[in-house]
């Protein structure tokens, strides 16, 4: 049902296959009121939306709508050919305290009207509820979840996570509902947090929920419809969003952008080129009657939502989602606080090790990104022979060519980096060390560099620092000639292997090596005798092992540097199918 095509941060571009429809995520579902539509579902489809969500409980409670939906099906009733997800009435339960339908009954009804994705009827608990109330509500939600998932149906079903603002209950909810075989997981009970700009609490709930959910299913963040949150929520691992905000804001003369919300009366020039903003001036729309004004603003708001989702997808594809998140975080202090909260968590295992775009530093938060933390961790994996450390300032990349120097058995030469702390020249071509850009260092960067250099320097007997780095501890020098030695391919290749695969791998892979060097001076292929062991990929400096190179890793103790296949996958792999297709 859900195939992941591209990843960045915890975000992913995925394909959902539902009832013959192929829908791409991240995905925003405009909410359609089945009784009253400021913009029809058909118009929403023309704007470019391939999916919508509507409330099955409203349909169920209205005799005329119910008969129409059962007779014609939800798609013909709404006039929408794309994917239709139906909510169960939990919002009405949250707003009014009760609904007159059972959990089983509403799931069966959604199935009967041809919903593409249904939603179980959970018990939504508001933020800040007591632990006792939240636990009681959650236990009832879990009971309903177990009942709902067993109902015979043709439609996929979403299981909703609850727990108020109690993270332990959110984790319990994710663990239990994650076991039940739902097709989509929905994080509920968070709209009040978004309405009151409590975004840091929102991301904690997402992170503590995601931690215990299967990774092969999409996650729906209920009620998130403002484009200024899409990038952050996607980076946290959310795939699907929905909201009636486009219409609700329009009724209040509010104009949505990815940077925030503007009041129509305060707009001098529309910062958008959608069909509405290209046709009308702000004063023209202001002069229209309320219904016309509301319709035009709602249309623009839909365009703004769709445009931001597309921008998020593009950033995932090119590997620049973190840059987009940092950019959006600068639009509101509470979004920035939420980004800082996200960066408190260990995201390194979810973030791709190589990307199509460079690492751009945009503020102190960049120093806490997974790429930086991964580098600092991997530095500890490298075994160096030299006992003397030489520290040089940042310069034009590649550094080794600019300075005309390489590390040797006598001197370990590094760049004191304002982004990555320390960059050994042996590994400078590995992504993202040679593929990053930053402005002139600010105080936070300098302090970060000093801290990382101090820690790294403890591994060496003597430290030499260039005169421009005299604020660092070490023997100051000006003339670089005293450290120049003949380059050593073996030292370089062993360092790259340790950095990529782990400590000690370099010695196993490259005991005796020679290299094929391109006209640019970069190593392209590595041999042992006449046997090709590896190539270095040009775009990111990663080692790509040949079968002969990979066999050398078998000398390492089991199960290190191996993919271990479970017994239930053995026949699948023996048939020649890829182990990565399903089992990793």
PDB file of N, CA and C in Angstrom, residues 346-391:
ATOM      1  N   UNK A 346      17.351  12.191  18.586  1.00  0.00           N
ATOM      2  CA  UNK A 346      18.326  11.510  17.738  1.00  0.00           C
ATOM      3  C   UNK A 346      17.677  11.182  16.398  1.00  0.00           C
ATOM      4  N   UNK A 347      17.984  11.978  15.393  1.00  0.00           N
ATOM      5  CA  UNK A 347      17.389  11.802  14.069  1.00  0.00           C
ATOM      6  C   UNK A 347      18.364  11.194  13.071  1.00  0.00           C
ATOM      7  N   UNK A 348      19.590  10.964  13.514  1.00  0.00           N
ATOM      8  CA  UNK A 348      20.658  10.578  12.587  1.00  0.00           C
ATOM      9  C   UNK A 348      20.348   9.304  11.819  1.00  0.00           C
ATOM     10  N   UNK A 349      19.714   8.331  12.460  1.00  0.00           N
ATOM     11  CA  UNK A 349      19.458   7.057  11.785  1.00  0.00           C
ATOM     12  C   UNK A 349      18.386   7.175  10.706  1.00  0.00           C
ATOM     13  N   UNK A 350      17.589   8.244  10.737  1.00  0.00           N
ATOM     14  CA  UNK A 350      16.548   8.432   9.725  1.00  0.00           C
ATOM     15  C   UNK A 350      17.032   9.283   8.550  1.00  0.00           C
ATOM     16  N   UNK A 351      18.030  10.104   8.773  1.00  0.00           N
ATOM     17  CA  UNK A 351      18.471  11.067   7.768  1.00  0.00           C
ATOM     18  C   UNK A 351      19.433  10.399   6.791  1.00  0.00           C
ATOM     19  N   UNK A 352      19.226  10.521   5.475  1.00  0.00           N
ATOM     20  CA  UNK A 352      20.122   9.883   4.501  1.00  0.00           C
ATOM     21  C   UNK A 352      21.571  10.327   4.683  1.00  0.00           C
ATOM     22  N   UNK A 353      22.501   9.397   4.464  1.00  0.00           N
ATOM     23  CA  UNK A 353      23.921   9.700   4.666  1.00  0.00           C
ATOM     24  C   UNK A 353      24.493  10.514   3.520  1.00  0.00           C
ATOM     25  N   UNK A 354      23.830  10.509   2.381  1.00  0.00           N
ATOM     26  CA  UNK A 354      24.277  11.315   1.246  1.00  0.00           C
ATOM     27  C   UNK A 354      23.058  11.908   0.562  1.00  0.00           C
ATOM     28  N   UNK A 355      23.233  13.089  -0.018  1.00  0.00           N
ATOM     29  CA  UNK A 355      22.103  13.802  -0.615  1.00  0.00           C
ATOM     30  C   UNK A 355      22.523  14.437  -1.937  1.00  0.00           C
ATOM     31  N   UNK A 356      21.518  14.905  -2.683  1.00  0.00           N
ATOM     32  CA  UNK A 356      21.783  15.512  -3.985  1.00  0.00           C
ATOM     33  C   UNK A 356      22.175  16.975  -3.892  1.00  0.00           C
ATOM     34  N   UNK A 357      21.984  17.588  -2.738  1.00  0.00           N
ATOM     35  CA  UNK A 357      22.286  19.013  -2.598  1.00  0.00           C
ATOM     36  C   UNK A 357      23.288  19.233  -1.476  1.00  0.00           C
ATOM     37  N   UNK A 358      23.930  20.386  -1.521  1.00  0.00           N
ATOM     38  CA  UNK A 358      24.923  20.729  -0.509  1.00  0.00           C
ATOM     39  C   UNK A 358      24.250  21.059   0.823  1.00  0.00           C
ATOM     40  N   UNK A 359      25.046  21.012   1.882  1.00  0.00           N
ATOM     41  CA  UNK A 359      24.610  21.402   3.228  1.00  0.00           C
ATOM     42  C   UNK A 359      24.779  22.914   3.331  1.00  0.00           C
ATOM     43  N   UNK A 360      23.692  23.635   3.574  1.00  0.00           N
ATOM     44  CA  UNK A 360      23.746  25.085   3.733  1.00  0.00           C
ATOM     45  C   UNK A 360      23.531  25.438   5.205  1.00  0.00           C
ATOM     46  N   UNK A 361      24.503  26.137   5.772  1.00  0.00           N
ATOM     47  CA  UNK A 361      24.371  26.627   7.148  1.00  0.00           C
ATOM     48  C   UNK A 361      23.485  27.867   7.133  1.00  0.00           C
ATOM     49  N   UNK A 362      22.454  27.894   8.002  1.00  0.00           N
ATOM     50  CA  UNK A 362      21.573  29.061   8.035  1.00  0.00           C
ATOM     51  C   UNK A 362      21.359  29.607   9.442  1.00  0.00           C
ATOM     52  N   UNK A 363      22.066  29.072  10.415  1.00  0.00           N
ATOM     53  CA  UNK A 363      21.925  29.560  11.780  1.00  0.00           C
ATOM     54  C   UNK A 363      22.437  28.535  12.768  1.00  0.00           C
ATOM     55  N   UNK A 364      22.475  28.877  14.053  1.00  0.00           N
ATOM     56  CA  UNK A 364      23.010  27.958  15.070  1.00  0.00           C
ATOM     57  C   UNK A 364      22.333  26.595  15.079  1.00  0.00           C
ATOM     58  N   UNK A 365      21.071  26.534  14.658  1.00  0.00           N
ATOM     59  CA  UNK A 365      20.365  25.248  14.630  1.00  0.00           C
ATOM     60  C   UNK A 365      21.020  24.269  13.660  1.00  0.00           C
ATOM     61  N   UNK A 366      21.688  24.802  12.639  1.00  0.00           N
ATOM     62  CA  UNK A 366      22.346  23.928  11.658  1.00  0.00           C
ATOM     63  C   UNK A 366      23.424  23.067  12.304  1.00  0.00           C
ATOM     64  N   UNK A 367      24.022  23.555  13.382  1.00  0.00           N
ATOM     65  CA  UNK A 367      25.089  22.803  14.058  1.00  0.00           C
ATOM     66  C   UNK A 367      24.554  21.571  14.775  1.00  0.00           C
ATOM     67  N   UNK A 368      23.239  21.474  14.902  1.00  0.00           N
ATOM     68  CA  UNK A 368      22.636  20.319  15.586  1.00  0.00           C
ATOM     69  C   UNK A 368      21.942  19.380  14.608  1.00  0.00           C
ATOM     70  N   UNK A 369      22.142  19.636  13.326  1.00  0.00           N
ATOM     71  CA  UNK A 369      21.519  18.784  12.323  1.00  0.00           C
ATOM     72  C   UNK A 369      22.159  17.399  12.297  1.00  0.00           C
ATOM     73  N   UNK A 370      21.440  16.387  11.813  1.00  0.00           N
ATOM     74  CA  UNK A 370      21.970  15.013  11.799  1.00  0.00           C
ATOM     75  C   UNK A 370      23.289  14.871  11.057  1.00  0.00           C
ATOM     76  N   UNK A 371      23.482  15.651   9.973  1.00  0.00           N
ATOM     77  CA  UNK A 371      24.724  15.530   9.213  1.00  0.00           C
ATOM     78  C   UNK A 371      25.938  15.884  10.068  1.00  0.00           C
ATOM     79  N   UNK A 372      25.798  16.913  10.896  1.00  0.00           N
ATOM     80  CA  UNK A 372      26.910  17.336  11.752  1.00  0.00           C
ATOM     81  C   UNK A 372      27.149  16.315  12.857  1.00  0.00           C
ATOM     82  N   UNK A 373      26.091  15.882  13.510  1.00  0.00           N
ATOM     83  CA  UNK A 373      26.231  14.917  14.608  1.00  0.00           C
ATOM     84  C   UNK A 373      26.763  13.581  14.103  1.00  0.00           C
ATOM     85  N   UNK A 374      26.354  13.185  12.904  1.00  0.00           N
ATOM     86  CA  UNK A 374      26.862  11.934  12.319  1.00  0.00           C
ATOM     87  C   UNK A 374      28.370  12.049  12.074  1.00  0.00           C
ATOM     88  N   UNK A 375      28.799  13.188  11.557  1.00  0.00           N
ATOM     89  CA  UNK A 375      30.231  13.392  11.307  1.00  0.00           C
ATOM     90  C   UNK A 375      31.035  13.308  12.598  1.00  0.00           C
ATOM     91  N   UNK A 376      30.560  13.963  13.637  1.00  0.00           N
ATOM     92  CA  UNK A 376      31.290  13.952  14.907  1.00  0.00           C
ATOM     93  C   UNK A 376      31.393  12.541  15.471  1.00  0.00           C
ATOM     94  N   UNK A 377      30.340  11.757  15.298  1.00  0.00           N
ATOM     95  CA  UNK A 377      30.367  10.374  15.766  1.00  0.00           C
ATOM     96  C   UNK A 377      31.339   9.542  14.934  1.00  0.00           C
ATOM     97  N   UNK A 378      31.321   9.743  13.632  1.00  0.00           N
ATOM     98  CA  UNK A 378      32.176   8.951  12.744  1.00  0.00           C
ATOM     99  C   UNK A 378      33.653   9.298  12.896  1.00  0.00           C
ATOM    100  N   UNK A 379      33.943  10.521  13.314  1.00  0.00           N
ATOM    101  CA  UNK A 379      35.348  10.889  13.541  1.00  0.00           C
ATOM    102  C   UNK A 379      36.021   9.932  14.515  1.00  0.00           C
ATOM    103  N   UNK A 380      35.252   9.472  15.494  1.00  0.00           N
ATOM    104  CA  UNK A 380      35.809   8.568  16.507  1.00  0.00           C
ATOM    105  C   UNK A 380      36.129   7.188  15.955  1.00  0.00           C
ATOM    106  N   UNK A 381      35.644   6.880  14.750  1.00  0.00           N
ATOM    107  CA  UNK A 381      35.874   5.569  14.151  1.00  0.00           C
ATOM    108  C   UNK A 381      37.216   5.484  13.426  1.00  0.00           C
ATOM    109  N   UNK A 382      37.820   6.634  13.135  1.00  0.00           N
ATOM    110  CA  UNK A 382      39.025   6.637  12.297  1.00  0.00           C
ATOM    111  C   UNK A 382      40.280   6.396  13.136  1.00  0.00           C
ATOM    112  N   UNK A 383      41.116   5.457  12.682  1.00  0.00           N
ATOM    113  CA  UNK A 383      42.400   5.176  13.328  1.00  0.00           C
ATOM    114  C   UNK A 383      43.508   5.914  12.570  1.00  0.00           C
ATOM    115  N   UNK A 384      44.229   6.773  13.282  1.00  0.00           N
ATOM    116  CA  UNK A 384      45.312   7.525  12.655  1.00  0.00           C
ATOM    117  C   UNK A 384      46.657   7.104  13.239  1.00  0.00           C
ATOM    118  N   UNK A 385      47.682   7.104  12.380  1.00  0.00           N
ATOM    119  CA  UNK A 385      49.024   6.726  12.823  1.00  0.00           C
ATOM    120  C   UNK A 385      49.797   7.925  13.363  1.00  0.00           C
ATOM    121  N   UNK A 386      49.593   9.076  12.763  1.00  0.00           N
ATOM    122  CA  UNK A 386      50.380  10.257  13.132  1.00  0.00           C
ATOM    123  C   UNK A 386      50.117  10.662  14.579  1.00  0.00           C
ATOM    124  N   UNK A 387      51.158  11.186  15.223  1.00  0.00           N
ATOM    125  CA  UNK A 387      51.036  11.654  16.606  1.00  0.00           C
ATOM    126  C   UNK A 387      51.002  13.173  16.690  1.00  0.00           C
ATOM    127  N   UNK A 388      51.133  13.829  15.516  1.00  0.00           N
ATOM    128  CA  UNK A 388      51.139  15.292  15.483  1.00  0.00           C
ATOM    129  C   UNK A 388      49.963  15.782  14.647  1.00  0.00           C
ATOM    130  N   UNK A 389      49.232  16.750  15.201  1.00  0.00           N
ATOM    131  CA  UNK A 389      48.047  17.304  14.552  1.00  0.00           C
ATOM    132  C   UNK A 389      48.354  18.701  14.023  1.00  0.00           C
ATOM    133  N   UNK A 390      48.000  18.946  12.766  1.00  0.00           N
ATOM    134  CA  UNK A 390      48.173  20.258  12.142  1.00  0.00           C
ATOM    135  C   UNK A 390      46.791  20.814  11.817  1.00  0.00           C
ATOM    136  N   UNK A 391      46.492  22.003  12.325  1.00  0.00           N
ATOM    137  CA  UNK A 391      45.174  22.612  12.120  1.00  0.00           C
ATOM    138  C   UNK A 391      45.277  23.831  11.214  1.00  0.00           C
TER     139      UNK A 391
END
